PDB file of C-alpha atoms in Angstrom:
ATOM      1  CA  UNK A1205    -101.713 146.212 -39.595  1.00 40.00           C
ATOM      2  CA  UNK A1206     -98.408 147.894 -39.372  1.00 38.00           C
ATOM      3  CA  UNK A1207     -99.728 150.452 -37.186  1.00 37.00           C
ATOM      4  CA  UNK A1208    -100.801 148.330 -34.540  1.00 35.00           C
ATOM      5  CA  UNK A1209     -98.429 146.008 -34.591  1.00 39.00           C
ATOM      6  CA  UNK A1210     -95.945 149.117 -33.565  1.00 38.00           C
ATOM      7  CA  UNK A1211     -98.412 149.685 -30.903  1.00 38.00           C
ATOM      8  CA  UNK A1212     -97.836 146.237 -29.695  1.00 40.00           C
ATOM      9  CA  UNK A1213     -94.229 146.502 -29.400  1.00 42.00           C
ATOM     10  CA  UNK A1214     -94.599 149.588 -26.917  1.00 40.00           C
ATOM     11  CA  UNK A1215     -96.598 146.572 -24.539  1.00 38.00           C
ATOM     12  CA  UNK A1216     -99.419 148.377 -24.720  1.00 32.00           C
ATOM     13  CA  UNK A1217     -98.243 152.012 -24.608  1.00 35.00           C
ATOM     14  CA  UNK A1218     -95.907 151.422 -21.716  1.00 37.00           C
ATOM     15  CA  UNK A1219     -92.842 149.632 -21.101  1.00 38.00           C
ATOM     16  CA  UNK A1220     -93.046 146.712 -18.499  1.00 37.00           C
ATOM     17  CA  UNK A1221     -91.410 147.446 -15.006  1.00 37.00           C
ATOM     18  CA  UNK A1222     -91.333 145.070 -11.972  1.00 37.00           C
ATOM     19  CA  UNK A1223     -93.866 146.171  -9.363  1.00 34.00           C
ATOM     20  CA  UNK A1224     -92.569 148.829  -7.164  1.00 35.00           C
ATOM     21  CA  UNK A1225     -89.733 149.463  -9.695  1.00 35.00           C
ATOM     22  CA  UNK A1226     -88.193 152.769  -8.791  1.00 35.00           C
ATOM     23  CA  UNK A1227     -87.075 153.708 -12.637  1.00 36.00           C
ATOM     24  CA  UNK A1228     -87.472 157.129 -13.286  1.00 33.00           C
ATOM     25  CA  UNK A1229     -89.217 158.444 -16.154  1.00 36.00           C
ATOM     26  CA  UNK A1230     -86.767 158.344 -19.659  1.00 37.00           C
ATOM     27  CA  UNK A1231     -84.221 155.775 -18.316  1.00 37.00           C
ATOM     28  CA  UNK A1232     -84.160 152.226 -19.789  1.00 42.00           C
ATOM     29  CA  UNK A1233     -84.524 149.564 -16.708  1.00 45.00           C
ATOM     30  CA  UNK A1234     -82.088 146.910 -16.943  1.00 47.00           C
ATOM     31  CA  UNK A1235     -81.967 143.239 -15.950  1.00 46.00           C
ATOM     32  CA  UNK A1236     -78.738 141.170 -15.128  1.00 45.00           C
ATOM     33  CA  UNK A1237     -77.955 138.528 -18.022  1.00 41.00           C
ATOM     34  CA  UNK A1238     -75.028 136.819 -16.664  1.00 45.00           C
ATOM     35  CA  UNK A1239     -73.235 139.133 -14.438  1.00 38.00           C
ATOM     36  CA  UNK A1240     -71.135 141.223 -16.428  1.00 37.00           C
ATOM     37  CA  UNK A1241     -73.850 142.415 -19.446  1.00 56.00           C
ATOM     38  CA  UNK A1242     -77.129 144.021 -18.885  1.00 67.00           C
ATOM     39  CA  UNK A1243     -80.136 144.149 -20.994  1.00 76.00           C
ATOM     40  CA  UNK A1244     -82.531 147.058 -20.818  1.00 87.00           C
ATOM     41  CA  UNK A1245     -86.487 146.575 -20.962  1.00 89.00           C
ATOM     42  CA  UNK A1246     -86.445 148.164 -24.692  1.00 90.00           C
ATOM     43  CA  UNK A1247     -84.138 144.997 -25.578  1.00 92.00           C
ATOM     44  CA  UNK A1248     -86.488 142.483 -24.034  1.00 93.00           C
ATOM     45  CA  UNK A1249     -89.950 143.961 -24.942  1.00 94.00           C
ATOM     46  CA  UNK A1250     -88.566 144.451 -28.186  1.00 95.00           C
ATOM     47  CA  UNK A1251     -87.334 140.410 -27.821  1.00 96.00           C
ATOM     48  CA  UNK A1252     -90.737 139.275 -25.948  1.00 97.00           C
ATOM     49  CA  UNK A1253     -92.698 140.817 -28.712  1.00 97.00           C
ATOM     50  CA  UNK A1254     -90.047 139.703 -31.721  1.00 97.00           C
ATOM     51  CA  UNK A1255     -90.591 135.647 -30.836  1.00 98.00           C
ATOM     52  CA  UNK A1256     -94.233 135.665 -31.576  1.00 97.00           C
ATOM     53  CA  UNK A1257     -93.672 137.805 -34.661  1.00 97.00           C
ATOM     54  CA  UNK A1258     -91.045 135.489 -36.174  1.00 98.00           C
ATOM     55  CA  UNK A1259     -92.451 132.385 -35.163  1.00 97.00           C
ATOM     56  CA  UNK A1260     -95.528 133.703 -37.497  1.00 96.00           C
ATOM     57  CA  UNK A1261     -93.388 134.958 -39.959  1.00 97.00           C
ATOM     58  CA  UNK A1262     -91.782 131.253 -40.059  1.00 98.00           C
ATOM     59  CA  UNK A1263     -95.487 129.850 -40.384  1.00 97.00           C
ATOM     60  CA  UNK A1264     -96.190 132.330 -43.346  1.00 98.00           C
ATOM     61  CA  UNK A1265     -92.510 131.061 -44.875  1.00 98.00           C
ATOM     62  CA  UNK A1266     -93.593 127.454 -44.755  1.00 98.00           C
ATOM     63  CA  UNK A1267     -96.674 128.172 -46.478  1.00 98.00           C
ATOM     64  CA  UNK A1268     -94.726 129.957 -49.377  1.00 98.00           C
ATOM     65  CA  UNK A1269     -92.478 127.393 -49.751  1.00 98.00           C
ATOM     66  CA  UNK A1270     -95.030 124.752 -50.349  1.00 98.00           C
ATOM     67  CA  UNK A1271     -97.869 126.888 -52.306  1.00 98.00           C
ATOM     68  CA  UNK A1272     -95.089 129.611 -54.458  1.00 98.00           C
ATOM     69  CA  UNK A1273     -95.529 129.189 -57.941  1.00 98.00           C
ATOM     70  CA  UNK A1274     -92.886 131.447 -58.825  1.00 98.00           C
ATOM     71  CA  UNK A1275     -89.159 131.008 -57.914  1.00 98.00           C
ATOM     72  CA  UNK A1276     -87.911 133.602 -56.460  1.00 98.00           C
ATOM     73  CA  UNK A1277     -90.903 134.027 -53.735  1.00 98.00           C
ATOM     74  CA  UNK A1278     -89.594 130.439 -52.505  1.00 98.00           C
ATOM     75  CA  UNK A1279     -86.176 132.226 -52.573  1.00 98.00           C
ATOM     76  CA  UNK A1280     -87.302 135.032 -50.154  1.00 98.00           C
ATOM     77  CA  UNK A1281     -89.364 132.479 -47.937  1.00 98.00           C
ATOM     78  CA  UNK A1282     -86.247 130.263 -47.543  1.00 98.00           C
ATOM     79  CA  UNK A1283     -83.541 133.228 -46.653  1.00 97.00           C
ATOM     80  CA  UNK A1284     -86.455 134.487 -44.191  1.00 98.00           C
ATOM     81  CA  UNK A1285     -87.214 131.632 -42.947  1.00 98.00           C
ATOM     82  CA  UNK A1286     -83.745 130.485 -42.187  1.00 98.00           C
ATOM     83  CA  UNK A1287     -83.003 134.115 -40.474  1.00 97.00           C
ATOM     84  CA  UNK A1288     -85.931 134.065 -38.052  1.00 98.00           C
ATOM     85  CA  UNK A1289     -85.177 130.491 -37.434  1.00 98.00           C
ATOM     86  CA  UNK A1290     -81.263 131.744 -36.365  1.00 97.00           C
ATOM     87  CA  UNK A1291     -82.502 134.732 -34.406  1.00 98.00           C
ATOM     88  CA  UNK A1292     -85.025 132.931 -32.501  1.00 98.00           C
ATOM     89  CA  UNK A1293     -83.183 131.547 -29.910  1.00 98.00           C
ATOM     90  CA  UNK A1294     -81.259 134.507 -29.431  1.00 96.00           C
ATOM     91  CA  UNK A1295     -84.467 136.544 -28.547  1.00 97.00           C
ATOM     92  CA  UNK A1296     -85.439 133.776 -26.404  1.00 97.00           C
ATOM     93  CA  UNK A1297     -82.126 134.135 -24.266  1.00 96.00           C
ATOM     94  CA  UNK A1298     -82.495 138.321 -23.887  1.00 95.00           C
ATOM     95  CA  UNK A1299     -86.232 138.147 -22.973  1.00 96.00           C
ATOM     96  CA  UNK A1300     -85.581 135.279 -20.752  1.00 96.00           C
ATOM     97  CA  UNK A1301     -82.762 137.225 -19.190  1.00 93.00           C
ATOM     98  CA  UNK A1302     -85.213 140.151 -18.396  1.00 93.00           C
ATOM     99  CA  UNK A1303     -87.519 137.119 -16.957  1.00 95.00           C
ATOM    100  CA  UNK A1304     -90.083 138.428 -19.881  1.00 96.00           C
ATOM    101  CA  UNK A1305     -92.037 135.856 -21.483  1.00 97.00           C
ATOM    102  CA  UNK A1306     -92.954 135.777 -25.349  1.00 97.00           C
ATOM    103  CA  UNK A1307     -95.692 138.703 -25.922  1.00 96.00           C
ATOM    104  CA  UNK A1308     -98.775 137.344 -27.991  1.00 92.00           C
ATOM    105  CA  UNK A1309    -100.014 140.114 -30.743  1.00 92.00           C
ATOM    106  CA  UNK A1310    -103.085 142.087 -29.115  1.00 93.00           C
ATOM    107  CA  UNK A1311    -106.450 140.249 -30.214  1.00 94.00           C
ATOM    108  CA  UNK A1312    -107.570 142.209 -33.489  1.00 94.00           C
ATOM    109  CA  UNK A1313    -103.995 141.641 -34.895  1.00 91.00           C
ATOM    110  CA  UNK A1314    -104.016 138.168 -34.197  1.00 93.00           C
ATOM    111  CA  UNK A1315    -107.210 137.993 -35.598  1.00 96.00           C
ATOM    112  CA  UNK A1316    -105.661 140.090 -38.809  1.00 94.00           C
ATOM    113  CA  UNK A1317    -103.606 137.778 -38.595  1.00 94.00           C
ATOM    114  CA  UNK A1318    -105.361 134.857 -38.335  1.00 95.00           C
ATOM    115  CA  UNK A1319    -107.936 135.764 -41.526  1.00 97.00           C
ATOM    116  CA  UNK A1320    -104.481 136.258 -43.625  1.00 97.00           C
ATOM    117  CA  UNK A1321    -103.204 133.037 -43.165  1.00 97.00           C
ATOM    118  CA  UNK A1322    -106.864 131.664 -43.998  1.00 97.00           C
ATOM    119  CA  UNK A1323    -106.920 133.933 -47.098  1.00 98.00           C
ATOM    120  CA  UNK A1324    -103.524 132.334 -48.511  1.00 97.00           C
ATOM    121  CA  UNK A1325    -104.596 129.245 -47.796  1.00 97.00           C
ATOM    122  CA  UNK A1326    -107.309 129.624 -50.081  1.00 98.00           C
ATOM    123  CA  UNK A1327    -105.025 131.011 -53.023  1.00 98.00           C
ATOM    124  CA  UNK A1328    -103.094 129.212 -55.375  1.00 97.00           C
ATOM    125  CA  UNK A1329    -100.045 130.093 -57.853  1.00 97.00           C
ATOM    126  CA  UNK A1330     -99.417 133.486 -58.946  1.00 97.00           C
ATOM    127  CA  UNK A1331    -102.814 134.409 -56.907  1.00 98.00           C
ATOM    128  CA  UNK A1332    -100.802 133.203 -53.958  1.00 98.00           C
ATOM    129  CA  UNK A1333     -97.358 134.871 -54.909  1.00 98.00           C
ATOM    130  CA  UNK A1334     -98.944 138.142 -55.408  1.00 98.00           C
ATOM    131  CA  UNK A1335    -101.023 138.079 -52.106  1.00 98.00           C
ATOM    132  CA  UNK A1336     -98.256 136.578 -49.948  1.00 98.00           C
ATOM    133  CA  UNK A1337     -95.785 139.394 -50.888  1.00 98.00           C
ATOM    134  CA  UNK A1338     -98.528 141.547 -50.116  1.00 98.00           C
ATOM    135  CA  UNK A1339     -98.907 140.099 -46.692  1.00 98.00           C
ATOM    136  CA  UNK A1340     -95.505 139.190 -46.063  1.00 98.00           C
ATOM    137  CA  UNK A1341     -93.837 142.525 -46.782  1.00 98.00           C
ATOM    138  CA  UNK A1342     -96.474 144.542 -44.333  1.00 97.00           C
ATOM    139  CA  UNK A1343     -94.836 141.828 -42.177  1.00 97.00           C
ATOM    140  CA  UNK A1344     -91.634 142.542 -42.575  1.00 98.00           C
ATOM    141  CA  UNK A1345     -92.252 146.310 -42.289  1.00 98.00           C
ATOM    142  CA  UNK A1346     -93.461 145.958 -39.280  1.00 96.00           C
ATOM    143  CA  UNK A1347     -90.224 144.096 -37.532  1.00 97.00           C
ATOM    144  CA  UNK A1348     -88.331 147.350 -39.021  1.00 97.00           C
ATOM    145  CA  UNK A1349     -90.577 149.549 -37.365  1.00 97.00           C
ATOM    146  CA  UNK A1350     -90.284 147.689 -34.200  1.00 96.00           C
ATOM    147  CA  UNK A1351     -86.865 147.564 -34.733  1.00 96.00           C
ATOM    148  CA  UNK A1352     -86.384 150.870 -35.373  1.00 96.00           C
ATOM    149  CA  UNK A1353     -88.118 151.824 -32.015  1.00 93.00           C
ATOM    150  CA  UNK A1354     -85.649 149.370 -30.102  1.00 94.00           C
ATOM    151  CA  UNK A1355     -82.690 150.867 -31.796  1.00 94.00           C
ATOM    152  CA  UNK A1356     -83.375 154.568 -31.061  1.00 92.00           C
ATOM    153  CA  UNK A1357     -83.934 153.771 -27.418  1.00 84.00           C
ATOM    154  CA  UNK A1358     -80.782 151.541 -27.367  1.00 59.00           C
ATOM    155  CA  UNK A1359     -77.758 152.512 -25.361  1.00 66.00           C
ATOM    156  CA  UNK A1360     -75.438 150.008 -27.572  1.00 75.00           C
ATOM    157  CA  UNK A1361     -77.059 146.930 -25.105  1.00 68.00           C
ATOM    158  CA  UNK A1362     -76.098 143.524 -25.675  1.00 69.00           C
ATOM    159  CA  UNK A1363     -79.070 143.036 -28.217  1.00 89.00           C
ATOM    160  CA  UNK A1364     -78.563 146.107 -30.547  1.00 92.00           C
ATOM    161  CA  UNK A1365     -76.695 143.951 -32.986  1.00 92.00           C
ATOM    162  CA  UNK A1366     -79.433 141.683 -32.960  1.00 95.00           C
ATOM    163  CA  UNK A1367     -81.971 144.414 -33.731  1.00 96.00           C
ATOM    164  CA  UNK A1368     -79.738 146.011 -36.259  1.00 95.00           C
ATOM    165  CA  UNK A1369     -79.029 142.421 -38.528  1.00 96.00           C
ATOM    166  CA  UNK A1370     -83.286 141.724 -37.776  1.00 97.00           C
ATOM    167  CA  UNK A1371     -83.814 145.653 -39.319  1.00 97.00           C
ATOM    168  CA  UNK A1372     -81.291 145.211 -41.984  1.00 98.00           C
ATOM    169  CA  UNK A1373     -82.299 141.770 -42.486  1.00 97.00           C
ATOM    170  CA  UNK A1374     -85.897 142.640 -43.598  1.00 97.00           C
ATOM    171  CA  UNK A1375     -85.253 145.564 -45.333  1.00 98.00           C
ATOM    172  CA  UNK A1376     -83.269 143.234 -48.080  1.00 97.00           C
ATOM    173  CA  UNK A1377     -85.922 140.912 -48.291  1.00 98.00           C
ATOM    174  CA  UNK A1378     -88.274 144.097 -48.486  1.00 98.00           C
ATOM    175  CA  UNK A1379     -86.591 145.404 -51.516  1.00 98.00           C
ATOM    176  CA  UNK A1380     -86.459 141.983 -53.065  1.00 98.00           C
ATOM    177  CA  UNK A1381     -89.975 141.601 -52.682  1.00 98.00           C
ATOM    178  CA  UNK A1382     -90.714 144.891 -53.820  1.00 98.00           C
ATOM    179  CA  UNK A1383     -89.065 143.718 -56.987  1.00 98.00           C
ATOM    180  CA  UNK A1384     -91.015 140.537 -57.119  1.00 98.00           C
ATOM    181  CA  UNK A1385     -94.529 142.124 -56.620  1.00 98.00           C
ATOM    182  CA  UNK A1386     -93.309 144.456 -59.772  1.00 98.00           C
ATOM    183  CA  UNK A1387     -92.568 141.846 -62.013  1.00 97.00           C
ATOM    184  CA  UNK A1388     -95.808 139.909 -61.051  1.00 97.00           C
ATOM    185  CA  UNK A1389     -97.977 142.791 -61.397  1.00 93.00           C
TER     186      UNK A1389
END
């Protein structure tokens, strides 16, 4: 799942341009946000594919938080939850600024994704904890990764601190997870 979901953060392999866009190979495009800051087509694919990604990841929070059996998974759905719910809007405003819309995960993740969410729904208590930190930290790891890819791209754009809190973000709740799965066998 990771691996594809990197995929999908490339937009298929390629990064968008405008038709008849002139960019040469190597350079990042940019796109006006207000005048005096520009946003480069790394920063909005990685935004236009980020929305869908949290607004899942907020789906898969809500669950925890009303199916967790054990504390401290409701701990790591509500700091996630509350995160992606912050850095929503903000993605919104640097896709929209690169006149991207939100990018929808390719059909066999969604559909990965899709049979997940049906497979927790189906669990209960520590069943649930165990398989939902499963689920959610290959979640998680893949925001770093596409994080990662935005960042080493980045030319210090107006959305690199963005990616950089999102990376760093996840990584904590990875290791806390990591720590929960432990302790839950």
């Amino acid at each position: 799942m990771v691996a594809v979901t990197v995929a999908a953060c490339g937009a298929r392999g390629e990064e968008p341009q405008a038709e008849g866009s002139q960019t040469p190979a190597g350079s990042s495009p940019t796109a006006q946000t207000d005048g005096s800051e520009q946003t480069s087509q790394v920063d909005a694919t990685f935004a236009a594919t980020m929305i869908p990604h949290h607004e899942m990841g907020i789906e898969m929070t809500k669950m925890a938080l009303e199916k967790a059996a054990t504390p401290g998974v409701k701990q790591v759905a509500e700091t996630a939850q509350a995160s992606q719910q912050e850095q929503l809007p903000q993605l919104r405003e640097i896709a929209d600024a690169a006149g991207m819309e939100p990018m929808s995960p390719e059909p066999p993740l969604q559909e990965l994704n899709d049979q997940q969410m049906a497979e927790l729904q189906a669990l209960q208590g520590e069943d649930f904890d165990r398989r939902w930190l499963d689920v959610f930290r290959s979640h998680h790891m893949a925001a770093i990764m596409m994080a990662d890819v935005a960042l080493a791209t980045d030319d210090d754009g107006p959305a690199q601190a963005l990616e950089q809190t999102i990376h760093d973000g996840q990584l904590d709740d990875v290791e806390q997870m990591n720590a929960l799965r432990a302790d839950l066998g």
